[in-house]
mmCIF file of N, CA and C in Angstrom:
data_model
loop_
_atom_site.group_PDB
_atom_site.id
_atom_site.type_symbol
_atom_site.label_atom_id
_atom_site.label_comp_id
_atom_site.label_asym_id
_atom_site.label_seq_id
_atom_site.Cartn_x
_atom_site.Cartn_y
_atom_site.Cartn_z
ATOM 1 N N MET S 547 0.839 -1.162 0.000
ATOM 2 C CA MET S 547 0.000 0.000 0.000
ATOM 3 C C MET S 547 0.898 1.245 0.000
ATOM 4 N N PRO S 548 0.773 2.136 -0.955
ATOM 5 C CA PRO S 548 1.600 3.343 -1.002
ATOM 6 C C PRO S 548 1.393 4.217 0.231
ATOM 7 N N GLY S 549 2.498 4.722 0.743
ATOM 8 C CA GLY S 549 2.427 5.609 1.887
ATOM 9 C C GLY S 549 2.329 4.907 3.232
ATOM 10 N N LYS S 550 2.183 3.586 3.243
ATOM 11 C CA LYS S 550 2.092 2.867 4.508
ATOM 12 C C LYS S 550 3.473 2.788 5.139
ATOM 13 N N LEU S 551 3.538 3.135 6.427
ATOM 14 C CA LEU S 551 4.800 3.091 7.141
ATOM 15 C C LEU S 551 5.132 1.666 7.534
ATOM 16 N N SER S 552 6.421 1.359 7.587
ATOM 17 C CA SER S 552 6.847 0.002 7.917
ATOM 18 C C SER S 552 7.050 -0.184 9.420
ATOM 19 N N TRP S 553 6.722 0.797 10.218
ATOM 20 C CA TRP S 553 6.839 0.686 11.659
ATOM 21 C C TRP S 553 5.561 1.222 12.305
ATOM 22 N N ASP S 554 5.366 0.838 13.567
ATOM 23 C CA ASP S 554 4.195 1.325 14.297
ATOM 24 C C ASP S 554 4.414 2.778 14.698
ATOM 25 N N VAL S 555 3.418 3.604 14.511
ATOM 26 C CA VAL S 555 3.497 5.016 14.862
ATOM 27 C C VAL S 555 2.445 5.291 15.920
ATOM 28 N N GLU S 556 2.868 5.918 17.000
ATOM 29 C CA GLU S 556 1.944 6.318 18.047
ATOM 30 C C GLU S 556 1.932 7.828 18.121
ATOM 31 N N SER S 557 0.786 8.393 18.389
ATOM 32 C CA SER S 557 0.706 9.840 18.550
ATOM 33 C C SER S 557 -0.221 10.160 19.713
ATOM 34 N N VAL S 558 -0.019 11.351 20.260
ATOM 35 C CA VAL S 558 -0.849 11.842 21.349
ATOM 36 C C VAL S 558 -1.346 13.222 20.958
ATOM 37 N N SER S 559 -2.346 13.721 21.654
ATOM 38 C CA SER S 559 -2.868 15.041 21.306
ATOM 39 C C SER S 559 -2.185 16.154 22.097
ATOM 40 N N LYS S 560 -1.487 15.803 23.196
ATOM 41 C CA LYS S 560 -0.834 16.819 24.015
ATOM 42 C C LYS S 560 0.594 16.396 24.347
ATOM 43 N N LEU S 561 1.484 17.390 24.358
ATOM 44 C CA LEU S 561 2.864 17.183 24.768
ATOM 45 C C LEU S 561 3.187 18.197 25.854
ATOM 46 N N ARG S 562 3.606 17.704 27.013
ATOM 47 C CA ARG S 562 4.049 18.576 28.103
ATOM 48 C C ARG S 562 5.559 18.455 28.198
ATOM 49 N N VAL S 563 6.251 19.588 28.099
ATOM 50 C CA VAL S 563 7.708 19.613 28.179
ATOM 51 C C VAL S 563 8.099 20.312 29.471
ATOM 52 N N SER S 564 8.993 19.685 30.220
ATOM 53 C CA SER S 564 9.486 20.305 31.452
ATOM 54 C C SER S 564 11.001 20.148 31.530
ATOM 55 N N CYS S 565 11.599 20.896 32.445
ATOM 56 C CA CYS S 565 13.055 20.950 32.581
ATOM 57 C C CYS S 565 13.543 19.981 33.650
ATOM 58 N N ALA S 566 14.677 19.354 33.364
ATOM 59 C CA ALA S 566 15.341 18.485 34.332
ATOM 60 C C ALA S 566 16.567 19.215 34.870
ATOM 61 N N ASP S 567 17.038 18.802 36.030
ATOM 62 C CA ASP S 567 18.211 19.426 36.634
ATOM 63 C C ASP S 567 19.505 19.037 35.927
ATOM 64 N N SER S 568 19.633 17.778 35.562
ATOM 65 C CA SER S 568 20.857 17.297 34.921
ATOM 66 C C SER S 568 20.823 17.624 33.427
ATOM 67 N N PRO S 569 21.920 18.166 32.868
ATOM 68 C CA PRO S 569 21.931 18.589 31.463
ATOM 69 C C PRO S 569 21.638 17.467 30.464
ATOM 70 N N MET S 570 21.991 16.237 30.797
ATOM 71 C CA MET S 570 21.828 15.132 29.841
ATOM 72 C C MET S 570 20.555 14.325 30.042
ATOM 73 N N ASP S 571 19.699 14.717 30.975
ATOM 74 C CA ASP S 571 18.467 13.966 31.230
ATOM 75 C C ASP S 571 17.517 14.035 30.040
ATOM 76 N N TRP S 572 16.877 12.913 29.766
ATOM 77 C CA TRP S 572 15.833 12.797 28.751
ATOM 78 C C TRP S 572 14.886 11.717 29.245
ATOM 79 N N LEU S 573 13.645 12.069 29.464
ATOM 80 C CA LEU S 573 12.655 11.095 29.903
ATOM 81 C C LEU S 573 11.359 11.361 29.158
ATOM 82 N N LEU S 574 10.876 10.356 28.456
ATOM 83 C CA LEU S 574 9.639 10.457 27.697
ATOM 84 C C LEU S 574 8.673 9.407 28.216
ATOM 85 N N ASN S 575 7.539 9.861 28.752
ATOM 86 C CA ASN S 575 6.500 8.972 29.250
ATOM 87 C C ASN S 575 5.183 9.330 28.589
ATOM 88 N N GLU S 576 4.377 8.324 28.335
ATOM 89 C CA GLU S 576 3.058 8.532 27.731
ATOM 90 C C GLU S 576 2.017 7.962 28.675
ATOM 91 N N SER S 577 0.957 8.745 28.867
ATOM 92 C CA SER S 577 -0.154 8.300 29.696
ATOM 93 C C SER S 577 -1.439 8.743 29.014
ATOM 94 N N GLY S 578 -2.145 7.779 28.473
ATOM 95 C CA GLY S 578 -3.376 8.114 27.751
ATOM 96 C C GLY S 578 -3.065 8.915 26.508
ATOM 97 N N ASP S 579 -3.608 10.115 26.436
ATOM 98 C CA ASP S 579 -3.440 10.950 25.255
ATOM 99 C C ASP S 579 -2.442 12.087 25.477
ATOM 100 N N VAL S 580 -1.599 11.939 26.536
ATOM 101 C CA VAL S 580 -0.625 12.974 26.873
ATOM 102 C C VAL S 580 0.762 12.361 26.964
ATOM 103 N N ALA S 581 1.744 13.043 26.372
ATOM 104 C CA ALA S 581 3.140 12.639 26.499
ATOM 105 C C ALA S 581 3.848 13.687 27.347
ATOM 106 N N ASP S 582 4.638 13.222 28.306
ATOM 107 C CA ASP S 582 5.450 14.103 29.147
ATOM 108 C C ASP S 582 6.910 13.919 28.741
ATOM 109 N N LEU S 583 7.559 15.024 28.404
ATOM 110 C CA LEU S 583 8.960 14.999 27.996
ATOM 111 C C LEU S 583 9.740 15.874 28.974
ATOM 112 N N VAL S 584 10.683 15.255 29.700
ATOM 113 C CA VAL S 584 11.514 15.967 30.671
ATOM 114 C C VAL S 584 12.925 16.025 30.089
ATOM 115 N N LEU S 585 13.415 17.260 29.882
ATOM 116 C CA LEU S 585 14.686 17.450 29.185
ATOM 117 C C LEU S 585 15.680 18.251 30.008
ATOM 118 N N GLY S 586 16.941 17.803 29.986
ATOM 119 C CA GLY S 586 18.036 18.603 30.517
ATOM 120 C C GLY S 586 18.437 19.639 29.473
ATOM 121 N N GLU S 587 19.314 20.570 29.839
ATOM 122 C CA GLU S 587 19.682 21.682 28.958
ATOM 123 C C GLU S 587 20.233 21.215 27.611
ATOM 124 N N THR S 588 21.043 20.182 27.595
ATOM 125 C CA THR S 588 21.599 19.686 26.329
ATOM 126 C C THR S 588 20.485 19.282 25.369
ATOM 127 N N TRP S 589 19.510 18.544 25.886
ATOM 128 C CA TRP S 589 18.408 18.087 25.036
ATOM 129 C C TRP S 589 17.438 19.210 24.726
ATOM 130 N N ARG S 590 17.259 20.176 25.636
ATOM 131 C CA ARG S 590 16.385 21.312 25.337
ATOM 132 C C ARG S 590 16.900 22.078 24.130
ATOM 133 N N SER S 591 18.200 22.257 24.043
ATOM 134 C CA SER S 591 18.801 22.942 22.887
ATOM 135 C C SER S 591 18.542 22.164 21.608
ATOM 136 N N LYS S 592 18.730 20.853 21.663
ATOM 137 C CA LYS S 592 18.506 20.016 20.480
ATOM 138 C C LYS S 592 17.022 20.002 20.082
ATOM 139 N N PHE S 593 16.146 20.009 21.073
ATOM 140 C CA PHE S 593 14.715 20.028 20.806
ATOM 141 C C PHE S 593 14.323 21.340 20.117
ATOM 142 N N ARG S 594 14.849 22.463 20.609
ATOM 143 C CA ARG S 594 14.599 23.771 19.971
ATOM 144 C C ARG S 594 15.089 23.763 18.524
ATOM 145 N N GLU S 595 16.286 23.225 18.299
ATOM 146 C CA GLU S 595 16.833 23.142 16.938
ATOM 147 C C GLU S 595 15.917 22.318 16.036
ATOM 148 N N ALA S 596 15.366 21.226 16.560
ATOM 149 C CA ALA S 596 14.476 20.370 15.770
ATOM 150 C C ALA S 596 13.198 21.109 15.403
ATOM 151 N N VAL S 597 12.612 21.826 16.348
ATOM 152 C CA VAL S 597 11.391 22.587 16.063
ATOM 153 C C VAL S 597 11.682 23.687 15.043
ATOM 154 N N ASN S 598 12.812 24.359 15.190
ATOM 155 C CA ASN S 598 13.201 25.384 14.215
ATOM 156 C C ASN S 598 13.417 24.789 12.832
ATOM 157 N N ALA S 599 13.984 23.593 12.767
ATOM 158 C CA ALA S 599 14.190 22.937 11.476
ATOM 159 C C ALA S 599 12.856 22.690 10.784
ATOM 160 N N LEU S 600 11.851 22.258 11.535
ATOM 161 C CA LEU S 600 10.526 22.056 10.942
ATOM 162 C C LEU S 600 9.970 23.364 10.419
ATOM 163 N N SER S 601 10.201 24.445 11.150
ATOM 164 C CA SER S 601 9.731 25.768 10.720
ATOM 165 C C SER S 601 10.393 26.212 9.428
ATOM 166 N N ASN S 602 11.592 25.673 9.173
ATOM 167 C CA ASN S 602 12.341 26.016 7.961
ATOM 168 C C ASN S 602 12.186 24.960 6.873
ATOM 169 N N SER S 603 11.090 24.213 6.922
ATOM 170 C CA SER S 603 10.756 23.195 5.916
ATOM 171 C C SER S 603 11.727 22.026 5.884
ATOM 172 N N GLU S 604 12.450 21.802 6.962
ATOM 173 C CA GLU S 604 13.308 20.623 7.068
ATOM 174 C C GLU S 604 12.534 19.566 7.852
ATOM 175 N N GLY S 605 12.975 18.336 7.754
ATOM 176 C CA GLY S 605 12.297 17.291 8.509
ATOM 177 C C GLY S 605 12.881 15.929 8.237
ATOM 178 N N ASP S 606 12.227 14.918 8.741
ATOM 179 C CA ASP S 606 12.607 13.528 8.610
ATOM 180 C C ASP S 606 13.912 13.226 9.349
ATOM 181 N N PHE S 607 13.881 13.426 10.659
ATOM 182 C CA PHE S 607 15.023 13.100 11.505
ATOM 183 C C PHE S 607 14.509 12.737 12.893
ATOM 184 N N ASN S 608 15.386 12.166 13.675
ATOM 185 C CA ASN S 608 15.052 11.690 15.010
ATOM 186 C C ASN S 608 15.976 12.368 16.021
ATOM 187 N N ILE S 609 15.462 12.710 17.194
ATOM 188 C CA ILE S 609 16.328 13.145 18.288
ATOM 189 C C ILE S 609 15.981 12.333 19.517
ATOM 190 N N GLY S 610 16.948 12.195 20.398
ATOM 191 C CA GLY S 610 16.737 11.475 21.639
ATOM 192 C C GLY S 610 17.887 10.556 21.940
ATOM 193 N N PRO S 611 17.807 9.883 23.059
ATOM 194 C CA PRO S 611 18.863 8.946 23.450
ATOM 195 C C PRO S 611 18.906 7.754 22.497
ATOM 196 N N LYS S 612 19.889 6.925 22.666
ATOM 197 C CA LYS S 612 20.058 5.774 21.764
ATOM 198 C C LYS S 612 18.887 4.797 21.809
ATOM 199 N N ASP S 613 18.158 4.763 22.912
ATOM 200 C CA ASP S 613 16.984 3.899 23.029
ATOM 201 C C ASP S 613 15.902 4.416 22.077
ATOM 202 N N VAL S 614 15.670 3.702 21.006
ATOM 203 C CA VAL S 614 14.737 4.147 19.967
ATOM 204 C C VAL S 614 13.330 4.382 20.512
ATOM 205 N N ASN S 615 12.959 3.683 21.579
ATOM 206 C CA ASN S 615 11.630 3.860 22.168
ATOM 207 C C ASN S 615 11.496 5.176 22.921
ATOM 208 N N GLN S 616 12.593 5.852 23.177
ATOM 209 C CA GLN S 616 12.573 7.126 23.884
ATOM 210 C C GLN S 616 12.745 8.317 22.932
ATOM 211 N N GLY S 617 13.065 8.059 21.675
ATOM 212 C CA GLY S 617 13.303 9.138 20.725
ATOM 213 C C GLY S 617 12.026 9.728 20.159
ATOM 214 N N ILE S 618 12.176 10.888 19.550
ATOM 215 C CA ILE S 618 11.062 11.558 18.872
ATOM 216 C C ILE S 618 11.436 11.743 17.418
ATOM 217 N N ARG S 619 10.550 11.344 16.539
ATOM 218 C CA ARG S 619 10.755 11.475 15.096
ATOM 219 C C ARG S 619 10.077 12.745 14.621
ATOM 220 N N PHE S 620 10.796 13.564 13.872
ATOM 221 C CA PHE S 620 10.253 14.809 13.318
ATOM 222 C C PHE S 620 10.142 14.661 11.810
ATOM 223 N N TRP S 621 8.997 14.984 11.259
ATOM 224 C CA TRP S 621 8.845 15.044 9.820
ATOM 225 C C TRP S 621 7.746 16.030 9.481
ATOM 226 N N ARG S 622 7.851 16.590 8.306
ATOM 227 C CA ARG S 622 6.837 17.547 7.847
ATOM 228 C C ARG S 622 5.675 16.801 7.236
ATOM 229 N N TRP S 623 4.491 17.191 7.621
ATOM 230 C CA TRP S 623 3.273 16.598 7.087
ATOM 231 C C TRP S 623 2.724 17.512 6.010
ATOM 232 N N GLY S 624 2.574 16.994 4.840
ATOM 233 C CA GLY S 624 2.045 17.804 3.728
ATOM 234 C C GLY S 624 3.095 18.761 3.210
ATOM 235 N N SER S 625 2.643 19.812 2.533
ATOM 236 C CA SER S 625 3.606 20.759 1.981
ATOM 237 C C SER S 625 3.340 22.162 2.447
#
């Protein structure tokens, strides 16, 4: 089927981002329809860069720790 992804995709309607004390902290938890993302300063900078990249029509990349289940995939939807 054209356009069908080869991996499972989960989405939520709300994302809550908060700050962690340690610069390298990254914690992503999902509960119902809300995802909580707790980021240290290093990851907050990378997260800002990712959002800015989407604003500049860039996309299709992942950020997060090596654990693929904790990462966030960014891609542009539509044109």
